[in-house]
């Protein structure tokens, strides 16, 4: 029985999730036509199960090793950052690269803004954002010949 | 052999201009997350078709060497390896930058890159034919053991908990299995999702796992991204030179490792930098804190990855087997130019080859002033740019960079999702580096393992296949030594301390 208070419950929860992921891998590997395709994922799913289970046992014995934990800071801004990036990327095939990149840049500027909005910032920041987006658009599309999405909505 | 006439041929104003342009263009492209050295060479190759062969080679070599170095900027300043070769540069480069020594880290990286690049180029000039035989001695099983040796670095990279590091490494190996299996063609671990069908692109995953968590933390709080020091401190060149001189064994050893790994087809700069980082960490002097901003970590990574440039050209030119992916592109360009690679290249077309090698040496030397100058500009930009512009600019670069690798929106989505998940599990001590290590080494380990297993089965000697070949045995012994020596040394130290106490 543990004699010390259990630390790093989050680490144990992640370990349990990883065991679930490893089981999913083993289940998926049962459907492969060629057994050579299954050897590697099964082996390392096994390693993942053993390492994660060993960590849970360690945690149960009160010897968990806590990670850095959540530092202070704005959770809504964090979530917004990921959401805006993801939303903009998913919208790109429909509204095109520029159509998605400019609103994403503007939204992320608002999310990352901690200083007061002065007249200078209101005027200059959008201009810099437009310059960066258009500059990279030109570099990738014209110089590097990357076929950036044009947007299904505008293709007719 | 590599006489003065070839040096003079390389020293023409036009060749020098190409070398300078190549280094600058390569450095800038390599610094952008997602734009790899392969891509920078591939994009600029068409420019070389109308050029004289030696000038074309000099330009391509300069772009390549510049791009490998350029990857260090974003690794140090943004915790995002600009190219996969710079992955180990993040381990100490970013912590050093966070302490306010980003300028120093960039200068160290520049000096180490120049030294590594010169060692690789000199090996190419003097030892190419004998060293090319190393590439032929490596079979599938040796690649498997080399990947396992790389994975042993997990022990060193696991901050806090080794078990979490092992779990992270296994997770990375499983992530590398997603998509169509290279060996047998089965569709694996996609669970019906089209997005996962093309697998996880390594560079996109690197950007996600390293850069997105930095962005997530950056946006959450006011204040500067990196610690800002008041006043100008110049390039801090003297300080960096003194450090490199004090750590010269690490510098040279890493360059030699980079050269040898560069010779192995398919291994590349990422493995070279990881192996040399592992060695630097294993042989750390007391007081050196690798993983917490130790300049020796940057030296190991940057010296090794730039040495792969010269090393990779050895099998490319002597055997016609590209040592690294950019070498494959350059090999294609050489064929267009009518150059016949092979053992006789150095005698039949010595004029072209030695002029190119001198050009590569000149480009590497040119990297010192240009690298220091561009690095200083990049550092000043990062520390002075307001957060409200820095965050969207980096986020935008990660999106466009991930997309450009395969022109695939799925890669961008995977990059962002992996980054978010990486940030969450990172809070609980599951760090990104072991996962990335598994992702990078997974394909090499798997194809080596399955091929060796198949050959072993066909010859009815699986044990001999895996454990009976001399190079395999050497790598296994070295792996065990790397894993066990810290434990044995710690034990001996404890016994010694107990004896003193008694």
XYZ file of C-alpha atoms in Angstrom:
658
model
C 0.000 0.000 0.000
C 1.248 3.483 -0.741
C 2.640 5.260 2.231
C 3.337 8.571 0.493
C 0.821 10.961 -1.057
C 0.388 10.176 -4.752
C 1.737 12.897 -6.995
C 1.356 13.365 -10.742
C -2.152 12.010 -11.164
C -2.204 13.705 -14.574
C 0.849 11.679 -15.645
C -0.906 8.481 -14.579
C -4.046 9.471 -16.501
C -1.979 10.151 -19.635
C -0.271 6.774 -19.160
C -3.674 5.074 -18.967
C -4.741 6.848 -22.178
C -1.521 5.703 -23.861
C -2.314 2.105 -22.872
C -5.679 2.580 -24.571
C -3.919 3.936 -27.680
C -1.579 0.919 -27.713
C -4.546 -1.481 -27.457
C -6.160 0.330 -30.380
C -2.942 -0.166 -32.385
C -2.905 -3.905 -31.624
C -6.574 -4.193 -32.582
C -5.919 -2.354 -35.862
C -2.885 -4.538 -36.638
C -5.097 -7.649 -36.633
C -6.631 -6.532 -39.932
C -3.368 -6.318 -41.917
C -3.003 -8.607 -44.910
C 0.741 -9.021 -44.498
C 2.104 -10.044 -41.119
C 5.305 -8.052 -41.794
C 3.203 -4.886 -41.512
C 2.058 -5.877 -38.025
C 5.391 -6.821 -36.403
C 6.676 -3.317 -35.804
C 3.491 -1.611 -34.538
C 2.659 -4.561 -32.283
C 6.167 -4.613 -30.813
C 6.140 -0.948 -29.940
C 2.527 -1.001 -28.806
C 3.776 -3.621 -26.349
C 6.622 -1.337 -25.274
C 4.127 1.505 -24.823
C 1.863 -0.687 -22.672
C 4.761 -1.909 -20.503
C 6.266 1.570 -19.999
C 2.892 3.192 -19.271
C 1.775 0.389 -16.932
C 5.104 0.573 -15.103
C 4.583 4.289 -14.627
C 1.069 3.740 -13.245
C 2.473 1.185 -10.783
C 5.131 3.690 -9.788
C 2.425 6.312 -9.269
C 0.378 3.886 -7.175
C 3.456 3.392 -5.007
C 3.580 7.157 -4.473
C 6.662 7.654 -6.613
C 5.172 9.579 -9.531
C 7.346 12.216 -11.131
C 5.338 15.348 -11.792
C 5.843 17.284 -15.036
C 6.077 21.065 -15.234
C 2.289 21.372 -14.819
C 0.148 24.164 -16.162
C 1.819 27.527 -15.746
C -0.160 30.657 -15.156
C -1.518 32.349 -18.208
C -4.659 32.762 -20.186
C -6.312 29.464 -21.128
C -8.899 31.144 -23.403
C -6.100 32.751 -25.445
C -4.380 29.370 -25.751
C -7.544 27.664 -26.930
C -8.310 30.538 -29.315
C -4.851 30.292 -30.856
C -5.247 26.605 -31.687
C -8.885 27.056 -32.748
C -8.125 29.959 -35.081
C -5.180 28.152 -36.692
C -7.230 24.993 -37.148
C -10.305 26.845 -38.403
C -8.290 28.920 -40.865
C -6.515 25.840 -42.201
C -9.762 23.916 -42.653
C -11.341 26.883 -44.422
C -8.406 27.253 -46.818
C -9.648 24.774 -49.463
C -12.944 26.707 -49.667
C -11.952 30.346 -49.338
C -8.414 30.133 -50.658
C -5.062 30.882 -49.112
C -5.303 34.670 -48.932
C -8.970 34.540 -47.933
C -8.064 32.398 -44.935
C -4.621 33.777 -44.072
C -5.594 37.440 -43.681
C -8.438 36.824 -41.167
C -6.253 34.292 -39.303
C -3.427 36.818 -39.053
C -5.814 39.534 -37.858
C -7.495 37.273 -35.318
C -4.181 36.045 -33.922
C -2.963 39.644 -33.636
C -6.001 40.391 -31.473
C -5.474 37.245 -29.385
C -1.779 38.018 -28.795
C -2.304 41.725 -28.096
C -1.537 42.775 -24.528
C -0.514 46.377 -25.182
C -3.089 49.140 -25.534
C -4.239 49.907 -29.073
C -2.708 53.242 -30.027
C -3.446 55.005 -33.310
C -0.015 53.950 -34.592
C -0.671 50.285 -33.825
C -4.147 50.373 -35.342
C -2.659 51.705 -38.558
C 0.655 49.863 -38.739
C -0.082 46.358 -37.444
C -2.670 45.531 -40.126
C -0.331 46.861 -42.796
C 2.524 44.683 -41.524
C 0.175 41.684 -41.416
C -0.937 42.270 -45.021
C 2.694 42.706 -46.111
C 3.748 39.433 -44.425
C 0.836 37.437 -45.852
C 1.203 38.819 -49.377
C 5.010 38.583 -49.240
C 4.929 34.909 -48.295
C 2.121 34.289 -50.790
C 4.303 35.699 -53.553
C 7.425 33.832 -52.342
C 5.716 30.459 -52.143
C 3.421 30.743 -55.144
C 5.610 32.561 -57.657
C 9.194 31.843 -56.592
C 8.896 28.393 -54.999
C 6.049 27.310 -57.285
C 3.938 25.939 -54.421
C 0.305 25.522 -55.591
C -1.413 27.350 -52.720
C -5.174 26.766 -52.438
C -7.215 29.180 -54.523
C -10.562 28.298 -52.949
C -13.392 26.174 -54.307
C -15.896 28.954 -53.681
C -14.123 31.210 -56.161
C -13.454 28.498 -58.766
C -16.296 28.388 -61.218
C 45.367 15.952 -56.959
C 43.440 18.811 -55.431
C 45.958 21.371 -56.657
C 46.181 25.099 -56.691
C 44.742 25.290 -60.208
C 41.422 23.938 -58.946
C 41.390 26.429 -56.086
C 42.048 29.221 -58.574
C 39.283 27.883 -60.826
C 36.902 28.025 -57.873
C 38.061 31.526 -56.983
C 36.707 33.230 -60.121
C 34.430 36.187 -59.369
C 31.419 34.411 -60.863
C 31.951 31.287 -58.738
C 32.464 33.390 -55.625
C 29.258 35.275 -56.425
C 27.373 31.980 -56.849
C 28.800 30.672 -53.578
C 27.764 33.840 -51.740
C 24.291 33.871 -53.282
C 23.860 30.165 -52.538
C 24.862 30.506 -48.894
C 22.592 33.515 -48.323
C 19.609 31.978 -50.154
C 20.111 28.619 -48.446
C 20.426 30.206 -44.996
C 17.257 32.256 -45.407
C 15.222 29.342 -46.819
C 16.562 26.914 -44.195
C 15.579 29.327 -41.433
C 11.887 29.159 -42.398
C 10.225 26.246 -40.593
C 9.046 23.698 -43.123
C 11.414 24.648 -45.908
C 14.035 21.923 -45.801
C 17.488 21.795 -47.350
C 16.108 19.343 -49.930
C 13.407 21.782 -50.927
C 15.784 24.734 -51.139
C 18.151 22.781 -53.397
C 15.282 21.398 -55.495
C 13.714 24.817 -55.995
C 16.957 26.433 -57.117
C 18.277 23.533 -59.224
C 16.653 24.746 -62.481
C 18.814 27.871 -62.210
C 21.901 25.674 -62.644
C 20.976 23.943 -65.898
C 22.367 26.694 -68.100
C 25.539 27.149 -66.040
C 29.009 25.652 -66.422
C 29.088 22.369 -64.468
C 31.520 23.422 -61.752
C 29.658 26.699 -61.128
C 26.376 24.793 -60.950
C 27.839 22.392 -58.413
C 29.262 25.239 -56.339
C 25.877 26.964 -56.283
C 24.057 23.780 -55.248
C 26.655 22.934 -52.598
C 26.440 26.469 -51.203
C 22.641 26.398 -51.061
C 22.740 23.034 -49.329
C 25.326 24.009 -46.724
C 23.579 27.358 -46.095
C 20.186 25.676 -45.658
C 21.552 23.173 -43.143
C 23.008 26.040 -41.112
C 19.893 28.227 -41.523
C 17.834 25.585 -39.718
C 19.671 26.555 -36.536
C 18.099 30.029 -36.375
C 14.541 28.920 -35.822
C 15.776 26.016 -33.647
C 17.504 28.481 -31.331
C 15.083 31.407 -31.443
C 11.714 29.634 -31.809
C 12.400 26.088 -30.592
C 11.475 24.938 -34.097
C 14.052 23.124 -36.173
C 14.022 24.942 -39.525
C 15.236 21.676 -41.059
C 15.107 18.194 -39.450
C 18.928 18.345 -39.193
C 18.589 21.040 -36.547
C 16.413 18.993 -34.202
C 19.202 18.455 -31.659
C 20.045 22.174 -31.827
C 16.745 22.920 -30.089
C 17.732 20.869 -27.007
C 20.226 23.457 -25.793
C 19.826 26.307 -28.281
C 16.357 27.353 -27.166
C 17.082 27.143 -23.417
C 20.190 29.265 -24.028
C 18.127 31.808 -25.981
C 15.529 31.883 -23.191
C 18.310 32.827 -20.774
C 19.033 35.885 -22.951
C 21.985 34.364 -24.820
C 20.354 33.823 -28.208
C 23.046 35.921 -29.915
C 25.769 33.809 -28.330
C 23.970 30.590 -29.318
C 23.745 31.745 -32.942
C 27.443 32.616 -33.052
C 28.344 29.225 -31.538
C 26.102 27.523 -34.115
C 27.724 29.467 -36.949
C 31.282 28.620 -35.877
C 30.435 24.945 -35.292
C 28.685 24.753 -38.675
C 31.713 26.221 -40.430
C 34.102 23.785 -38.723
C 31.817 20.812 -39.368
C 31.345 21.866 -42.986
C 35.104 22.198 -43.489
C 35.823 18.768 -41.964
C 33.196 17.176 -44.225
C 34.532 18.951 -47.304
C 38.145 18.007 -46.502
C 37.090 14.376 -46.041
C 35.402 14.567 -49.428
C 38.585 15.962 -50.967
C 41.066 13.552 -49.436
C 39.277 10.357 -48.457
C 36.322 10.006 -50.815
C 37.136 6.694 -52.554
C 38.079 4.686 -49.411
C 35.299 6.218 -47.286
C 32.678 5.418 -49.901
C 33.201 1.742 -49.098
C 31.604 2.418 -45.686
C 28.302 3.007 -47.472
C 28.526 -0.371 -49.145
C 29.319 -2.134 -45.854
C 26.020 -1.004 -44.318
C 23.143 -3.403 -44.918
C 19.551 -3.290 -43.708
C 20.364 -4.762 -40.304
C 23.087 -2.158 -39.678
C 20.546 0.571 -40.377
C 18.203 -1.064 -37.901
C 20.869 -1.069 -35.197
C 21.874 2.491 -36.071
C 18.260 3.547 -35.506
C 18.223 1.671 -32.186
C 21.420 3.495 -31.237
C 19.643 6.759 -32.033
C 16.707 5.666 -29.882
C 19.063 5.111 -26.934
C 19.208 8.899 -26.807
C 15.716 8.728 -25.268
C 17.428 7.851 -21.997
C 19.317 11.132 -22.160
C 16.378 13.198 -23.377
C 13.895 11.996 -20.771
C 13.716 14.897 -18.394
C 12.391 13.653 -15.093
C 11.067 10.201 -15.894
C 12.740 7.560 -18.039
C 9.467 5.604 -18.242
C 7.696 8.619 -19.691
C 10.560 9.021 -22.161
C 10.290 5.380 -23.250
C 6.505 5.719 -23.587
C 6.996 8.899 -25.646
C 9.545 7.166 -27.882
C 7.183 4.208 -28.429
C 4.353 6.635 -29.218
C 6.577 8.350 -31.791
C 7.438 4.977 -33.362
C 3.730 4.148 -33.591
C 2.957 7.549 -35.122
C 5.589 6.793 -37.766
C 3.562 3.681 -38.739
C 0.462 5.678 -39.693
C -0.429 5.519 -43.390
C 0.537 3.033 -46.073
C 3.240 0.618 -44.857
C 6.385 0.971 -46.939
C 7.301 -2.669 -46.567
C 4.075 -4.513 -47.376
C 1.639 -1.815 -48.475
C -1.004 -2.300 -45.762
C -2.964 0.768 -44.678
C -2.190 1.142 -40.992
C -3.660 3.100 -38.092
C -5.777 5.473 -40.165
C -9.100 4.301 -38.659
C -10.847 5.342 -41.853
C -9.636 8.943 -41.749
C -8.538 10.255 -45.162
C -6.368 12.875 -43.434
C -4.119 10.157 -42.039
C -3.778 8.152 -45.243
C -0.576 9.851 -46.371
C 0.964 9.343 -42.957
C 2.560 11.860 -40.637
C 5.048 14.030 -42.464
C 8.131 14.315 -40.252
C 8.853 18.007 -40.823
C 5.215 18.956 -40.206
C 5.278 16.872 -37.007
C 8.510 18.548 -35.915
C 6.988 21.978 -36.443
C 3.854 20.959 -34.552
C 5.522 19.295 -31.597
C 8.190 21.934 -31.108
C 6.715 25.214 -32.328
C 2.998 25.069 -31.495
C 3.611 24.546 -27.721
C 5.915 27.590 -27.787
C 3.175 29.615 -29.499
C 0.565 28.367 -27.037
C 2.687 29.541 -24.113
C 3.703 32.716 -25.898
C 0.138 33.866 -26.419
C -0.920 33.117 -22.853
C 1.174 35.741 -21.143
C 2.364 39.305 -21.706
C 6.068 40.022 -21.805
C 8.845 39.271 -24.236
C 9.354 35.949 -26.015
C 13.057 35.827 -25.115
C 14.866 37.568 -22.315
C 16.113 40.901 -23.598
C 19.495 42.179 -22.558
C 20.047 45.896 -22.604
C 22.905 47.244 -24.689
C 24.720 45.820 -27.684
C 27.092 42.941 -27.113
C 28.276 42.558 -30.706
C 28.562 39.113 -32.225
C 30.231 37.721 -29.055
C 32.686 36.080 -31.425
C 35.659 36.048 -29.039
C 33.586 34.438 -26.301
C 32.304 31.809 -28.730
C 35.745 31.054 -30.170
C 37.119 30.556 -26.658
C 34.276 28.184 -25.831
C 34.797 26.201 -29.012
C 38.517 25.955 -28.344
C 37.787 24.644 -24.854
C 35.340 22.142 -26.325
C 37.444 21.232 -29.358
C 37.184 17.465 -28.853
C 33.390 17.695 -28.989
C 33.597 19.901 -32.089
C 35.909 17.604 -34.030
C 34.272 14.381 -32.832
C 30.866 15.684 -33.913
C 32.240 16.702 -37.308
C 33.728 13.225 -37.798
C 30.441 11.582 -36.737
C 28.579 13.867 -39.154
C 30.924 12.972 -42.002
C 30.607 9.224 -41.406
C 26.813 9.304 -40.925
C 26.525 11.520 -44.017
C 28.204 8.772 -46.027
C 25.430 6.324 -45.109
C 22.663 6.629 -47.706
C 19.377 7.689 -46.157
C 20.755 8.476 -42.695
C 21.146 12.259 -43.081
C 21.752 15.265 -40.879
C 19.040 14.555 -38.301
C 20.589 11.214 -37.304
C 24.101 12.676 -37.435
C 23.148 15.497 -35.090
C 21.289 13.156 -32.717
C 24.163 10.662 -32.538
C 26.779 13.348 -31.951
C 24.550 15.071 -29.384
C 24.218 11.753 -27.599
C 27.994 11.375 -27.563
C 28.535 14.936 -26.358
C 26.065 14.377 -23.557
C 27.556 11.028 -22.589
C 31.043 12.512 -22.344
C 29.949 15.733 -20.635
C 32.416 17.259 -18.210
C 31.303 17.920 -14.637
C 29.292 21.124 -14.546
C 28.029 20.849 -18.116
C 24.232 20.800 -18.044
C 23.080 19.387 -21.371
C 19.444 20.090 -22.181
C 19.461 23.264 -20.078
C 21.333 25.637 -22.356
C 24.765 24.042 -22.675
C 26.637 25.497 -25.694
C 28.313 22.104 -26.220
C 24.933 20.699 -27.318
C 24.679 23.296 -30.097
C 28.259 22.567 -31.151
C 27.594 18.812 -31.347
C 24.447 19.215 -33.420
C 25.596 21.954 -35.786
C 29.090 20.605 -36.361
C 27.656 17.180 -37.206
C 24.827 18.304 -39.465
C 27.028 20.532 -41.582
C 29.652 17.785 -41.845
C 27.005 15.590 -43.499
C 27.120 17.925 -46.507
C 30.661 16.867 -47.461
C 30.124 13.336 -46.154
C 26.954 12.891 -48.187
C 28.733 13.888 -51.380
C 31.207 10.996 -50.968
C 28.854 8.150 -51.984
C 27.010 10.522 -54.325
C 30.084 11.295 -56.374
C 32.022 8.035 -55.988
C 29.211 5.481 -56.135
C 26.314 7.423 -57.589
C 24.345 6.650 -54.399
C 23.004 9.809 -52.729
C 24.056 10.045 -49.081
C 21.288 12.454 -48.081
C 18.006 13.589 -49.728
C 19.482 16.878 -51.050
C 22.294 14.810 -52.577
C 19.661 12.899 -54.553
C 18.436 16.173 -56.064
C 22.007 17.259 -56.801
C 22.727 13.855 -58.359
C 19.804 14.397 -60.721
C 21.167 17.821 -61.651
C 24.600 16.297 -62.269
C 23.125 13.786 -64.674
C 21.416 16.627 -66.533
C 24.830 18.323 -66.746
C 26.293 15.161 -68.289
C 28.522 14.305 -65.329
C 29.007 10.555 -64.907
C 29.384 9.763 -61.252
C 31.430 6.742 -60.271
C 34.843 5.713 -58.989
C 36.547 7.166 -62.067
C 34.949 10.598 -61.648
C 37.838 11.897 -59.551
C 40.353 10.986 -62.280
C 38.347 11.466 -65.478
C 36.583 14.684 -64.475
C 38.897 15.777 -61.664
C 38.807 19.356 -62.828
C 35.064 19.621 -62.179
C 35.089 17.666 -58.920
C 38.013 19.408 -57.258
C 36.834 22.843 -58.367
C 33.479 21.962 -56.800
C 35.108 20.807 -53.545
C 37.144 23.992 -53.315
C 33.943 25.903 -54.043
C 32.218 24.046 -51.209
C 35.080 24.969 -48.881
C 34.844 28.621 -49.951
C 31.067 28.596 -49.471
C 31.528 27.143 -46.002
C 34.028 29.854 -45.126
C 31.672 32.510 -46.538
C 29.038 31.147 -44.192
C 30.937 32.680 -41.272
C 30.413 36.381 -42.092
C 27.028 35.895 -43.760
C 25.790 33.564 -41.030
C 26.843 35.928 -38.263
C 25.255 38.887 -40.033
C 21.951 37.194 -40.880
C 21.859 35.556 -37.445
C 22.251 38.869 -35.710
C 19.448 40.348 -37.814
C 17.195 37.348 -37.104
C 17.918 37.582 -33.367
C 17.208 41.316 -33.219
C 13.980 40.823 -35.192
C 12.741 38.113 -32.853
C 13.513 40.007 -29.646
C 12.183 43.371 -30.794
C 9.061 42.306 -32.691
C 5.933 42.953 -30.579
C 4.148 39.789 -29.486
C 0.993 40.821 -31.347
C 2.947 40.532 -34.596
C 5.380 37.765 -33.631
C 2.666 35.221 -32.752
C 0.624 35.553 -35.959
C 3.802 35.735 -38.070
C 5.190 32.488 -36.625
C 1.773 30.793 -36.743
C 1.424 31.832 -40.366
C 4.899 30.488 -41.226
C 4.137 27.152 -39.552
C 0.942 26.826 -41.620
C 2.455 27.736 -44.977
C 5.677 25.801 -44.256
C 3.808 22.607 -43.333
C 1.565 22.951 -46.358
C 4.441 23.486 -48.783
C 6.167 20.187 -47.968
C 3.609 18.055 -49.813
C 1.046 20.686 -50.878
C -1.329 19.002 -48.502
C -3.792 20.618 -46.070
C -3.846 17.379 -44.036
C -0.220 17.957 -43.035
C -1.148 21.354 -41.607
C -4.090 19.935 -39.656
C -1.915 17.115 -38.293
C 0.770 19.652 -37.383
C -1.650 21.796 -35.357
C -3.371 18.829 -33.675
C -0.045 17.211 -32.781
C 1.168 20.530 -31.420
C -1.907 20.900 -29.206
C -1.651 17.317 -27.954
C 2.094 17.736 -27.469
C 1.471 20.799 -25.305
C -1.115 18.948 -23.187
C 0.979 15.840 -22.516
C 4.055 18.022 -22.084
C 2.331 19.490 -18.987
C 2.469 16.006 -17.490
C 6.136 15.350 -18.230
C 5.819 13.611 -21.616
C 8.251 15.785 -23.548
C 8.336 16.205 -27.328
C 11.897 15.037 -27.991
C 11.431 11.267 -27.415
C 8.255 11.347 -29.561
C 10.107 13.134 -32.352
C 13.022 10.724 -32.045
C 10.628 7.806 -32.525
C 8.988 9.518 -35.492
C 12.305 10.165 -37.253
C 13.906 6.809 -36.547
C 10.768 4.688 -36.923
C 10.826 4.272 -40.722
C 14.566 3.500 -40.772
C 14.235 1.023 -37.908
C 11.186 -0.673 -39.407
C 12.452 -1.114 -42.957
C 15.850 -2.284 -41.627
C 14.190 -4.689 -39.208
C 11.709 -6.191 -41.661
C 14.295 -6.580 -44.442
C 16.814 -8.183 -42.090
C 14.067 -10.428 -40.662
C 13.046 -11.517 -44.174
C 16.642 -12.230 -45.234
C 17.290 -14.028 -41.930
C 14.187 -16.164 -42.458
C 15.155 -16.959 -46.047
C 18.677 -17.962 -45.038
C 17.430 -19.719 -41.893
C 19.783 -17.643 -39.736
C 17.839 -14.869 -38.042
C 20.169 -14.729 -35.042
C 23.247 -14.488 -37.243
C 21.564 -11.835 -39.356
C 20.871 -9.591 -36.378
C 23.797 -10.380 -34.084
C 26.498 -11.944 -36.244
C 27.725 -9.141 -38.502
C 30.774 -7.171 -37.348
C 29.361 -3.669 -37.850
C 26.105 -4.687 -36.134
C 28.044 -6.058 -33.170
C 30.053 -2.830 -32.943
C 26.891 -0.694 -32.964
C 25.198 -2.959 -30.380
C 28.242 -2.743 -28.090
C 28.336 1.006 -28.530
C 24.611 1.305 -27.774
C 24.975 -0.761 -24.606
C 28.000 1.287 -23.620
C 26.062 4.528 -24.137
C 23.111 3.263 -22.118
C 25.008 1.595 -19.305
C 28.111 3.733 -18.829
C 26.301 6.556 -16.958
C 24.774 3.970 -14.572
C 28.128 2.224 -14.010
C 29.950 5.519 -13.514
C 27.292 6.726 -11.046
C 27.586 3.442 -9.139
C 31.386 3.681 -9.026
C 31.133 7.268 -7.816
C 28.751 6.175 -5.039
C 31.112 3.387 -3.963
C 33.996 5.860 -3.978
C 32.032 8.339 -1.862
C 31.062 5.613 0.594
C 34.680 4.526 0.873
C 35.695 8.142 1.590
C 32.942 8.473 4.200
C 34.120 5.295 5.933
